[in-house]
Tab-separated table of C-alpha atoms (C1' of nucleotides) in Angstrom:
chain	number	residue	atom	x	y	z
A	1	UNK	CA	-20.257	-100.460	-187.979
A	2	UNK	CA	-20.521	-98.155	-190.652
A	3	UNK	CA	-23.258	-95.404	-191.083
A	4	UNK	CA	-26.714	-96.449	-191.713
A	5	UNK	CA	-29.366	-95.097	-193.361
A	6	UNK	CA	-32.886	-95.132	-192.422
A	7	UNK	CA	-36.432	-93.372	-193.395
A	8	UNK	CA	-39.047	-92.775	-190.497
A	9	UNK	CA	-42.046	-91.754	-191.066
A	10	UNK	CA	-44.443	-89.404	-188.738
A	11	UNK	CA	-47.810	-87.944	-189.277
A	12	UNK	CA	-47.465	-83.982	-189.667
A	13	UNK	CA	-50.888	-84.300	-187.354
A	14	UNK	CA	-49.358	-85.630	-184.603
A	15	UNK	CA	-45.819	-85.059	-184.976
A	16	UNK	CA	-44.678	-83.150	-187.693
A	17	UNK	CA	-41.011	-81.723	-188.691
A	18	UNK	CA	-42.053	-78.002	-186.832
A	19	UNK	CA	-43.286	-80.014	-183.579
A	20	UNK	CA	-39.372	-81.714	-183.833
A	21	UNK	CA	-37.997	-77.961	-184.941
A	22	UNK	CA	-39.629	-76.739	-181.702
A	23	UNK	CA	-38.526	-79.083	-179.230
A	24	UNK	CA	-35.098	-78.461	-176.888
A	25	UNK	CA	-32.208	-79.139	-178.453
A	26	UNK	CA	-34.750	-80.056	-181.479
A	27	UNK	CA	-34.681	-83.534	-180.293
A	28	UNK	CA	-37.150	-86.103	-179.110
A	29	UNK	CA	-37.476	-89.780	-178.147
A	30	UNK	CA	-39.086	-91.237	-180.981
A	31	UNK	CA	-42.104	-93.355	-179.087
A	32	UNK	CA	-45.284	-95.167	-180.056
A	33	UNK	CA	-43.706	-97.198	-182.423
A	34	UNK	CA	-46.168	-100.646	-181.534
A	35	UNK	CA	-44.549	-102.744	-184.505
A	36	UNK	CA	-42.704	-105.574	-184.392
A	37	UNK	CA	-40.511	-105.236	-187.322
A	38	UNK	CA	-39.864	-101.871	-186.984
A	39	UNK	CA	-39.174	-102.557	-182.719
A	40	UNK	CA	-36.662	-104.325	-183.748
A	41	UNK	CA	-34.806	-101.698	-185.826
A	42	UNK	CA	-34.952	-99.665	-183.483
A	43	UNK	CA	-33.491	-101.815	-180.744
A	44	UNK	CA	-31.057	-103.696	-182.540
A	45	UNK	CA	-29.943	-101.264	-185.510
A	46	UNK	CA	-29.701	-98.180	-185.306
A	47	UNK	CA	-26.452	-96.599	-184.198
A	48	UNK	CA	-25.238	-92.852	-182.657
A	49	UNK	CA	-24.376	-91.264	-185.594
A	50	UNK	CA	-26.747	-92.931	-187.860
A	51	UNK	CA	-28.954	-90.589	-189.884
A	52	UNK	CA	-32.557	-90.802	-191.273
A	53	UNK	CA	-34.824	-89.099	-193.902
A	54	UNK	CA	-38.368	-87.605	-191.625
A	55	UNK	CA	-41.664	-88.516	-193.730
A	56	UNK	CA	-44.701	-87.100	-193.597
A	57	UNK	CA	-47.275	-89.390	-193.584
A	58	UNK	CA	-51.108	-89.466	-193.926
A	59	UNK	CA	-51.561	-85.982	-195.082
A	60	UNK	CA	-52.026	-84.058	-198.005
A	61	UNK	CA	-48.588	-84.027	-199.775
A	62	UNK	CA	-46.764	-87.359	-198.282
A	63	UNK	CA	-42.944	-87.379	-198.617
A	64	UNK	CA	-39.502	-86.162	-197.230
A	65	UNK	CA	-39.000	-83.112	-195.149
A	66	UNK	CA	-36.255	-83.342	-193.561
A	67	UNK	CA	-33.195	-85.383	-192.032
A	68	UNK	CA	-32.466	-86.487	-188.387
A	69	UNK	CA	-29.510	-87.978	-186.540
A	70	UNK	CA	-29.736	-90.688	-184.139
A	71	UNK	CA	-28.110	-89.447	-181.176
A	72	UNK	CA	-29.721	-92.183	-178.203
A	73	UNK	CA	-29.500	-95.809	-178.617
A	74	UNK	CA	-32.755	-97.858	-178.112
A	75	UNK	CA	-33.985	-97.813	-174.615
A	76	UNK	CA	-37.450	-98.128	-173.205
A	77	UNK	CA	-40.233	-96.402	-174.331
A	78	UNK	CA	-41.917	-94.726	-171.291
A	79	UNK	CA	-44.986	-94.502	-173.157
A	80	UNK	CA	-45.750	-98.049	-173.081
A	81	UNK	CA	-45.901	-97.969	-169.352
A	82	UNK	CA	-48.034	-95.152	-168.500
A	83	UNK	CA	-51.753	-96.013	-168.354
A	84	UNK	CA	-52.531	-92.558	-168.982
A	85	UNK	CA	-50.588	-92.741	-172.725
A	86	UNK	CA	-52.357	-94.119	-175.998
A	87	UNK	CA	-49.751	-95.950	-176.852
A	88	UNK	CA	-49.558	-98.114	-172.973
A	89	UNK	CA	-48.988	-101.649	-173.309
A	90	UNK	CA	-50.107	-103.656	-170.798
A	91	UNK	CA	-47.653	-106.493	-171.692
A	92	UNK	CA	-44.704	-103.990	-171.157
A	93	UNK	CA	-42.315	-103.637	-168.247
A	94	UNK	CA	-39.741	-102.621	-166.559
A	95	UNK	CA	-38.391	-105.697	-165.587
A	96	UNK	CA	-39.305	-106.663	-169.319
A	97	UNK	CA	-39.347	-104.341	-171.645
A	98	UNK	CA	-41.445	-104.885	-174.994
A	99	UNK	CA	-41.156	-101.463	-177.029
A	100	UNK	CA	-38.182	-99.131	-177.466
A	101	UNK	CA	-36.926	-95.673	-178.295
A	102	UNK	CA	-34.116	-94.037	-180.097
A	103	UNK	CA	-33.815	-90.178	-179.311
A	104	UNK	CA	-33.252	-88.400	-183.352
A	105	UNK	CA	-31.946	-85.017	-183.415
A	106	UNK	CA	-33.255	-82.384	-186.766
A	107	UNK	CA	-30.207	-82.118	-188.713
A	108	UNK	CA	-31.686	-79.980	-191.641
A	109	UNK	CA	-35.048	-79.325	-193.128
A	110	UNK	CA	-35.233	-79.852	-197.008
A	111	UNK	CA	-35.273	-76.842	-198.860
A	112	UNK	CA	-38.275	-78.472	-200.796
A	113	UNK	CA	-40.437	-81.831	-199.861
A	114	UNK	CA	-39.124	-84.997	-201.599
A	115	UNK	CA	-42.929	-86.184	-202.612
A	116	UNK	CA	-43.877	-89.978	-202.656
A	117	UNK	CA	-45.307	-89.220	-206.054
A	118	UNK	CA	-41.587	-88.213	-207.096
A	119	UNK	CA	-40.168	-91.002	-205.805
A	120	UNK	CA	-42.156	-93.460	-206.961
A	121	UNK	CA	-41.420	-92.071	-210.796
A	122	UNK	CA	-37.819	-92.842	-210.308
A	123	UNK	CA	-36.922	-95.961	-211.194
A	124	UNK	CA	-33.570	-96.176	-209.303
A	125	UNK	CA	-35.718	-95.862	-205.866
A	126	UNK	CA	-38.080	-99.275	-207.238
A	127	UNK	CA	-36.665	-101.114	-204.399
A	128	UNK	CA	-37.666	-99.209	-201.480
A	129	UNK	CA	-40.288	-100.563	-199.639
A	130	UNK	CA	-41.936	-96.855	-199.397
A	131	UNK	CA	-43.133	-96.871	-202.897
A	132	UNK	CA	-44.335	-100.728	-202.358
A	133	UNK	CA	-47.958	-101.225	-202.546
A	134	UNK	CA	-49.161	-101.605	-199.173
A	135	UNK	CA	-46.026	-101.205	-197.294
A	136	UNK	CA	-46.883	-100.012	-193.172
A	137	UNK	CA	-43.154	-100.287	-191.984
A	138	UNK	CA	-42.978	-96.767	-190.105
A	139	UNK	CA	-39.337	-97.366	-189.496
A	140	UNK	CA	-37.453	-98.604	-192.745
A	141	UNK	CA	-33.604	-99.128	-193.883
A	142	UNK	CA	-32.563	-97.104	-196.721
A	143	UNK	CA	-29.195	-97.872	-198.739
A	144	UNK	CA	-26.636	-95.801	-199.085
A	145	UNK	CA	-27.367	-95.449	-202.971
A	146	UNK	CA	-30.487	-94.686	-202.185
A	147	UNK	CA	-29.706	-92.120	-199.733
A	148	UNK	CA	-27.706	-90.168	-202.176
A	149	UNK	CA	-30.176	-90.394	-205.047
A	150	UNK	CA	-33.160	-88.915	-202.907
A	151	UNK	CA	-30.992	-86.194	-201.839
A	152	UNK	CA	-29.969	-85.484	-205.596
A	153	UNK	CA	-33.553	-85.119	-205.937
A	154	UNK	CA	-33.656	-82.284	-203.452
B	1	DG	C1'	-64.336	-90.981	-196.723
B	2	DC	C1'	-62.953	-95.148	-199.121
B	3	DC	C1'	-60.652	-99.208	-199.225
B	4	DA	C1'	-56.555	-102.350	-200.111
B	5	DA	C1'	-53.048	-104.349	-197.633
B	6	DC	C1'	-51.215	-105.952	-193.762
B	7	DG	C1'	-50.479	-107.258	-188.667
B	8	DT	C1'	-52.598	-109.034	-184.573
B	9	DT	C1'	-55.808	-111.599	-181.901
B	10	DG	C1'	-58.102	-115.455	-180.276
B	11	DG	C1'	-61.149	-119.553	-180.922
B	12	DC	C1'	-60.619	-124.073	-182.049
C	1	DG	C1'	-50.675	-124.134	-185.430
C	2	DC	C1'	-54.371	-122.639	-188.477
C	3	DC	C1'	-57.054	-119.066	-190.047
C	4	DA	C1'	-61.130	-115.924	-189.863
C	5	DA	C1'	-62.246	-111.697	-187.892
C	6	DC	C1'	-60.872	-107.477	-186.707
C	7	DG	C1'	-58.188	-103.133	-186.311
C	8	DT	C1'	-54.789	-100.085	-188.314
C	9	DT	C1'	-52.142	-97.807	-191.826
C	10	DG	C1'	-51.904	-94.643	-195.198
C	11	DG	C1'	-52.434	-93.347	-200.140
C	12	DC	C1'	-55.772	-91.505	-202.867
DNA sequence: GCCAACGTTGGC
DNA sequence: GCCAACGTTGGC
């Protein structure tokens, strides 16, 4: 399978690009997703090698910071088994696993953020469900077109 | 803090 | 299986 792109997006609050810049190797397991559609990106889709644009959400100045390479394939998320973790789900096990992980390592930090407000002006990025009106997908494909044009944009 | 949009839950 | 109620997301 050929490269894919993706966009993943994180809230600076709770897990922002420095937390990822900080972490060994400056890689992490990317857990709590508790989303269906985006579950099953994450366990179906996304390959080793694969690479994806970090977004900051729910903060002051949402948009692109940074880009990431999948290095783990989906496995599960250990999260959703502790009790002691916000994101536990009862309904997950180990004998039946409902949520997943991928393990993203920081490839580069923007020299500049890539603002929602910028990309929503562009008319070649009209497609992407980020500049949709009332899009939640925290995990979302990007196409290789679009890749390119956002980092154009840099 | 507000609120629109959306996903999930659960009664029936 | 429908759908109203509810909770969450996330921009503004």
């Amino acid at each position: 399978m050929p490269q894919q792109f993706w966009l993943m997006k994180s809230e600076p609050d709770v897990f922002g690009i420095e937390t990822l810049a900080a972490q060994p190797a400056q890689t992490t397991a990317w857990d709590g997703v508790r989303n269906y559609q985006a579950r099953n990106m994450i366990r179906d889709q996304m390959k080793r090698g694969d690479l994806a644009f970090f977004y900051h959400s729910n903060c002051a100045e949402p948009g692109i910071v940074g880009i990431v390479e999948i290095v783990r394939e989906a496995y599960p998320d250990a999260t959703a088994g502790n009790p002691t973790s916000e994101y536990f789900d009862p309904k997950h096990s180990v004998d039946n696993p409902r949520w997943f992980v991928v393990e993203v390592q920081l490839q580069r930090r923007l020299k500049q953020t890539i603002t929602l407000a910028a990309m929503k002006d562009d008319p070649a990025l009209a497609e992407m469900p980020l500049v949709r009106r009332g899009n939640r997908l925290s995990v979302m494909p990007v196409t290789a077109a679009e890749w390119q044009h956002i980092l154009s944009l840099e």
